[in-house]
CSV table of C-alpha atoms in Angstrom, one decimal:
chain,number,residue,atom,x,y,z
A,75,UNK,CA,105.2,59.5,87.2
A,76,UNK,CA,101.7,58.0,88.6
A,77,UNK,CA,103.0,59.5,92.5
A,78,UNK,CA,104.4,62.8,91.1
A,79,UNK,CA,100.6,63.3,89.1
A,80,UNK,CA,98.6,62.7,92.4
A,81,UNK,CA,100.7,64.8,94.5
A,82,UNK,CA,100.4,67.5,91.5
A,83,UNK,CA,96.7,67.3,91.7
A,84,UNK,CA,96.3,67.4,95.0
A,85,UNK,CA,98.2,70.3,95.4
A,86,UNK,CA,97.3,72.7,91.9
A,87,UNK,CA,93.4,72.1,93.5
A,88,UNK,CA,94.7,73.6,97.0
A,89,UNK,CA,95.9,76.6,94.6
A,90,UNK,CA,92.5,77.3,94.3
A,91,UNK,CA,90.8,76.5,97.5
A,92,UNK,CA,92.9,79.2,98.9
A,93,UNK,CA,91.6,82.9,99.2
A,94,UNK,CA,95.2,84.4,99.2
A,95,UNK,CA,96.4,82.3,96.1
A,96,UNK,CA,93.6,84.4,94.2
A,97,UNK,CA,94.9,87.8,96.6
A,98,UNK,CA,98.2,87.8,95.7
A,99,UNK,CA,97.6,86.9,91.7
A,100,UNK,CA,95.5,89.8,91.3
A,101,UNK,CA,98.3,91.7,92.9
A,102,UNK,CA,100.5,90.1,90.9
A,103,UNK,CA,99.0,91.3,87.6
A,104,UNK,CA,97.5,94.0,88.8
A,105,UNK,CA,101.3,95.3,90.1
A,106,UNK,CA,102.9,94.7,87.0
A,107,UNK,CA,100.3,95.5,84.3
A,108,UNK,CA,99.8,99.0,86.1
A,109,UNK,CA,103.4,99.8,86.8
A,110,UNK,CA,103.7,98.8,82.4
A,111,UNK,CA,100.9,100.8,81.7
A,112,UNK,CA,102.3,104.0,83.3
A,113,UNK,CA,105.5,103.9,81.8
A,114,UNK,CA,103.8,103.4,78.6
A,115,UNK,CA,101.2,106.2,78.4
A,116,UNK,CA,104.2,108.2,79.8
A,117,UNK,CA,106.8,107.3,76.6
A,118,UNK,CA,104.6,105.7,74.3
A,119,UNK,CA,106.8,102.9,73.7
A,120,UNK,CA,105.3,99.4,72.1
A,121,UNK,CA,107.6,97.0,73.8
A,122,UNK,CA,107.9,95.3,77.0
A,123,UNK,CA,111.1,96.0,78.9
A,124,UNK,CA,109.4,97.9,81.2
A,125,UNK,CA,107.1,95.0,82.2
A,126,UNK,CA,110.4,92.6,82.5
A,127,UNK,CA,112.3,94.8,84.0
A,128,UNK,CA,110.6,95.3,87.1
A,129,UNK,CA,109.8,91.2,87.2
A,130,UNK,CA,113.1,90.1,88.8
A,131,UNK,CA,112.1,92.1,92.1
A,132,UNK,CA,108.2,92.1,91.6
A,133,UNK,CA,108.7,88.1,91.7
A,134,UNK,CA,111.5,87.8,94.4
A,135,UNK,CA,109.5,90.0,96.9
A,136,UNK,CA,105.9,89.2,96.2
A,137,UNK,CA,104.4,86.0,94.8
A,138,UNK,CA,106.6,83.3,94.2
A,139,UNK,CA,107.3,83.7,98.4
A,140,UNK,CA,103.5,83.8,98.8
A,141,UNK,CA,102.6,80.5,96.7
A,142,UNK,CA,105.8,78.5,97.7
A,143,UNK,CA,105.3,79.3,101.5
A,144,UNK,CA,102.6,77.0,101.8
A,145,UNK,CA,104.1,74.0,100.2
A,146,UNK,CA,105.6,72.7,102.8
A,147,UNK,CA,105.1,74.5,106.0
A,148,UNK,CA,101.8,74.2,105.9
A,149,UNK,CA,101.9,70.3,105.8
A,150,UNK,CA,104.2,71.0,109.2
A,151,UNK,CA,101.7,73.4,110.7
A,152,UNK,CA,99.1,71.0,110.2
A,153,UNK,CA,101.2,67.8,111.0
A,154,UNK,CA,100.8,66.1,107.8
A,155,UNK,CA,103.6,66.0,106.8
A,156,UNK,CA,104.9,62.8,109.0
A,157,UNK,CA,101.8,61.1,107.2
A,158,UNK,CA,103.0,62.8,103.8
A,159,UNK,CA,106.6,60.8,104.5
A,160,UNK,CA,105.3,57.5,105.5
A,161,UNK,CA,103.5,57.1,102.1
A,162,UNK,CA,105.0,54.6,100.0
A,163,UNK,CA,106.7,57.3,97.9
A,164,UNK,CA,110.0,58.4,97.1
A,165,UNK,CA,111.0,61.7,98.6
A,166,UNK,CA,111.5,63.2,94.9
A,167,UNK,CA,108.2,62.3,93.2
A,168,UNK,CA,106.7,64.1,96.7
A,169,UNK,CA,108.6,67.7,96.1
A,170,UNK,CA,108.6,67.1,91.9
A,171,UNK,CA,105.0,66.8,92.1
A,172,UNK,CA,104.6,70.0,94.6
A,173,UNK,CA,106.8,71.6,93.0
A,174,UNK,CA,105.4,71.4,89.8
A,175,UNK,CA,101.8,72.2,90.8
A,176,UNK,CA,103.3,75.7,92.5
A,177,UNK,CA,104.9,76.2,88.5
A,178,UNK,CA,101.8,75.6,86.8
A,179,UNK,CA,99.9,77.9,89.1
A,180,UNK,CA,102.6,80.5,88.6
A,181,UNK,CA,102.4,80.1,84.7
A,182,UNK,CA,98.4,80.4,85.2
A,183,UNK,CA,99.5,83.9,86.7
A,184,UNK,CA,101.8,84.9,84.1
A,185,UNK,CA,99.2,84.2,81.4
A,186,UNK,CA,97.0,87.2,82.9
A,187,UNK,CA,99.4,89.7,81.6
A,188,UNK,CA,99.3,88.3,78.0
A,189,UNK,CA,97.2,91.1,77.7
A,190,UNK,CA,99.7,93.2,77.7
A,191,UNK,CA,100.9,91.8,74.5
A,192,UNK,CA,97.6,91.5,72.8
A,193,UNK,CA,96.9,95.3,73.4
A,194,UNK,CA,99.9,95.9,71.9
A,195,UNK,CA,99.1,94.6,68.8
A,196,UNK,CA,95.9,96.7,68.5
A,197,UNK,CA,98.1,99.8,69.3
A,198,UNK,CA,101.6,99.6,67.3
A,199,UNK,CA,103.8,97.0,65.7
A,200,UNK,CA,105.5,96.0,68.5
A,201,UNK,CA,108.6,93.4,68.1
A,202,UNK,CA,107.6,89.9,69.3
A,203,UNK,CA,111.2,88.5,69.3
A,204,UNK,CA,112.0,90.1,73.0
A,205,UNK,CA,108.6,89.8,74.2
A,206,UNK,CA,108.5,86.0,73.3
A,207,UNK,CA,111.9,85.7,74.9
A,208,UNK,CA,110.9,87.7,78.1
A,209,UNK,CA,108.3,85.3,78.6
A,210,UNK,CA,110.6,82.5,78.2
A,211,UNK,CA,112.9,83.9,80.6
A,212,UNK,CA,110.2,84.9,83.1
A,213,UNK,CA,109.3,80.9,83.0
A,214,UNK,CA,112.8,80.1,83.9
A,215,UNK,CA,112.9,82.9,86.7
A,216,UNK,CA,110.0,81.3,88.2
A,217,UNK,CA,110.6,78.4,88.3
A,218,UNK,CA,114.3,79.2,90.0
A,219,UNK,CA,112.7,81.3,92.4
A,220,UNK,CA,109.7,78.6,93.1
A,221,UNK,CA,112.6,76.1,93.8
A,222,UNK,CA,114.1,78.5,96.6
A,223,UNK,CA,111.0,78.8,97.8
A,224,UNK,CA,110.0,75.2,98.2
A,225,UNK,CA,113.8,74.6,99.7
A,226,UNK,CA,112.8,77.3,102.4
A,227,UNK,CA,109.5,76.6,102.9
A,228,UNK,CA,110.6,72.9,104.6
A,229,UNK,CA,112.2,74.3,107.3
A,230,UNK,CA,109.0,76.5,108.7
A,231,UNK,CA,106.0,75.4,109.9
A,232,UNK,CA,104.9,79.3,109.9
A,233,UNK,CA,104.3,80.3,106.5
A,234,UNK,CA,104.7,84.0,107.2
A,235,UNK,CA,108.7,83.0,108.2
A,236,UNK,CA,108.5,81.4,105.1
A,237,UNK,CA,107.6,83.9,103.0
A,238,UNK,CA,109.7,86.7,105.2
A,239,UNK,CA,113.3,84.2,104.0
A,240,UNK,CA,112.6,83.5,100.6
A,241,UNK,CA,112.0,87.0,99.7
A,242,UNK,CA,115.2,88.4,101.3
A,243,UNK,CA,116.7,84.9,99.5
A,244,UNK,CA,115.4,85.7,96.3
A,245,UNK,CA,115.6,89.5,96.5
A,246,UNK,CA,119.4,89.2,97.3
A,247,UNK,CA,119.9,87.4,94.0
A,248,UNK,CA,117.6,90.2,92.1
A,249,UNK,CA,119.6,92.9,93.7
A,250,UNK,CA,123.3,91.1,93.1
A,251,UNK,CA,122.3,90.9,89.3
A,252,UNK,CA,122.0,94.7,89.3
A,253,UNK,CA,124.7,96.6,88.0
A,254,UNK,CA,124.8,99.2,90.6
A,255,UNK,CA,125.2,96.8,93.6
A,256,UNK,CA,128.1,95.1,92.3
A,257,UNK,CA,129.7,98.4,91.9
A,258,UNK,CA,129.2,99.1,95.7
A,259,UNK,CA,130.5,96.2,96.8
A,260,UNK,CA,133.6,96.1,94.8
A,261,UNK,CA,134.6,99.2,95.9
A,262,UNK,CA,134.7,97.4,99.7
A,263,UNK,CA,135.9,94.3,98.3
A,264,UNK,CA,137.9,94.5,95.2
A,265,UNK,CA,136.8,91.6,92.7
A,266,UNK,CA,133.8,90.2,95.0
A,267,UNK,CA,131.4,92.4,93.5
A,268,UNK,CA,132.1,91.9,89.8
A,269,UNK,CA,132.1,87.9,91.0
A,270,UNK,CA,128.7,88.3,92.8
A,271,UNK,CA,127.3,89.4,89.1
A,272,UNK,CA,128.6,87.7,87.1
A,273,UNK,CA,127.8,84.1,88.4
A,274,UNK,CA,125.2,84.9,91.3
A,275,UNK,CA,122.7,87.5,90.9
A,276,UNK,CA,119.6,86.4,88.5
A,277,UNK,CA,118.7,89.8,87.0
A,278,UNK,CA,121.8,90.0,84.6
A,279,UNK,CA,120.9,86.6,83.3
A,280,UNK,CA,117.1,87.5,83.0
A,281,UNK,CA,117.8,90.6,81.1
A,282,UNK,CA,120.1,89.1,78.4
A,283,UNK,CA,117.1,86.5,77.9
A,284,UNK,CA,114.2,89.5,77.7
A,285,UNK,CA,116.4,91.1,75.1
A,286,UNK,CA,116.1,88.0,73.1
A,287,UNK,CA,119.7,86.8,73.5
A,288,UNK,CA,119.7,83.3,74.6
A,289,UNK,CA,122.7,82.4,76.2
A,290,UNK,CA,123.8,79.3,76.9
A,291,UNK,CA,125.2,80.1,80.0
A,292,UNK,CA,122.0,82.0,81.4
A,293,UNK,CA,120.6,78.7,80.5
A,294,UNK,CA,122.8,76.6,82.4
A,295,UNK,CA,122.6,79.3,85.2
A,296,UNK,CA,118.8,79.3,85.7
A,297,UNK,CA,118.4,74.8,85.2
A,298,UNK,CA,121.7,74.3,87.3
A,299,UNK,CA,120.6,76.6,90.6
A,300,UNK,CA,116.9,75.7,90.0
A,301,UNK,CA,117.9,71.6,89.7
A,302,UNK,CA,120.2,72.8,93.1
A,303,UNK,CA,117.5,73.8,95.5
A,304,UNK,CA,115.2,71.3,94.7
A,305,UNK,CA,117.5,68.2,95.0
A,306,UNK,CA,118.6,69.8,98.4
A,307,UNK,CA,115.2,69.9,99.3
A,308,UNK,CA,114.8,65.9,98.8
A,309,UNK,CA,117.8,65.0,100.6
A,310,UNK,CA,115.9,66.8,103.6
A,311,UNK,CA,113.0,65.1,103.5
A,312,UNK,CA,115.4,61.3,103.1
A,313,UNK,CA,117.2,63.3,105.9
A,314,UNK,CA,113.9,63.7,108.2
A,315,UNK,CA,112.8,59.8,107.2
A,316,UNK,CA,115.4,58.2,109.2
């Protein structure tokens, strides 16, 4: 635990030293809380599902690629990341602790459009059993995402590249969850579509969590693919000690 803290530390402060951490957070909120705010002077609606629905793509394509691209290319651009392996530490206290300074930032991000919900409370009687499960599910979609991201981000020393894979990774599970996709795909391979959504794509999972239906199996979904990506990103780095 004492390895995975100073890793943490050392990488939550490089959150913050970083000019485009703070550029792509105020897109971040600004992105989503203005696309919300639209719809809602538009209907008039005091509920969130416009917010959560556009997170699964908002996410995919935009900041979780932009703070996980750093985490490990950088330390190859910079050559650090020899050093980084030679420590005495083991490979998964190295990506736990990096990988759980990129969540925390993320969940820093996240907290800047708890004003959404606070205006709402000032402006109708809005129902806090989807909004607090929306929130939920947004923690477990970033933190799947952020585990792509960090599995990606070892292979490039070019952070751009980086961030260029793990959106068209991550937005290829957003889109697969949609219900339209699927459709297209099935009609060019029977079967393989209806597969694809059911057990790939993340936004069908996301949704049933944002409409406050916790299922067990969009629980399993989002720990199982998110514990996936980041063991495989430990056995690379045993792979690149020896």
């Amino acid at each position: 635990m004492k390895d995975i803290w100073i890793i943490f530390k050392r990488e939550f402060a490089a959150y913050f030293y970083s000019p485009i951490a703070y550029v792509f957070s105020i897109i971040f909120i600004v992105l989503n809380c203005g696309l919300y705010m639209f719809h809602f002077f538009f209907f008039g609606n005091a509920d969130m599902r416009a917010f959560f629905s556009a997170l699964p793509v908002t996410l995919a394509l935009i900041f979780i690629p932009a703070i996980s691209m750093r985490l490990w290319s950088e330390e190859k651009k910079l050559g650090t990341i020899e050093l980084l392996l030679t420590l005495p530490m083991k490979a998964e206290h190295v990506v736990l602790g990096k990988y759980l300074a990129g969540l925390a930032f993320y969940l820093v991000a996240l907290a800047g459009t708890l004003a959404i919900p606070i205006m709402l409370v000032f402006l109708g009687k809005p129902d806090f059993g989807p909004i607090i499960g929306g929130y939920f599910g947004a923690v477990l979609l970033g933190a799947f995402y952020l585990a792509v991201g960090i599995f990606i981000s070892g292979f490039f020393a070019d952070q751009i590249v980086s961030l260029i894979i793990t959106s068209l990774v991550c937005g290829f599970f957003a889109l697969i969850g949609w219900q339209y996709v699927p459709m297209v795909i099935d009609g060019w391979f029977p079967g393989l579509g209806d597969f694809l959504y059911s057990y790939v794509g993340v936004t069908r999972h996301f949704n049933d969590i944002a409409r406050g239906v916790i299922d067990v199996r969009s629980l399993v979904y989002f720990l199982s693919l998110s514990a996936l990506f980041i063991t495989l990103n430990i056995k690379y780095l045993d792979g690149r000690k020896y």
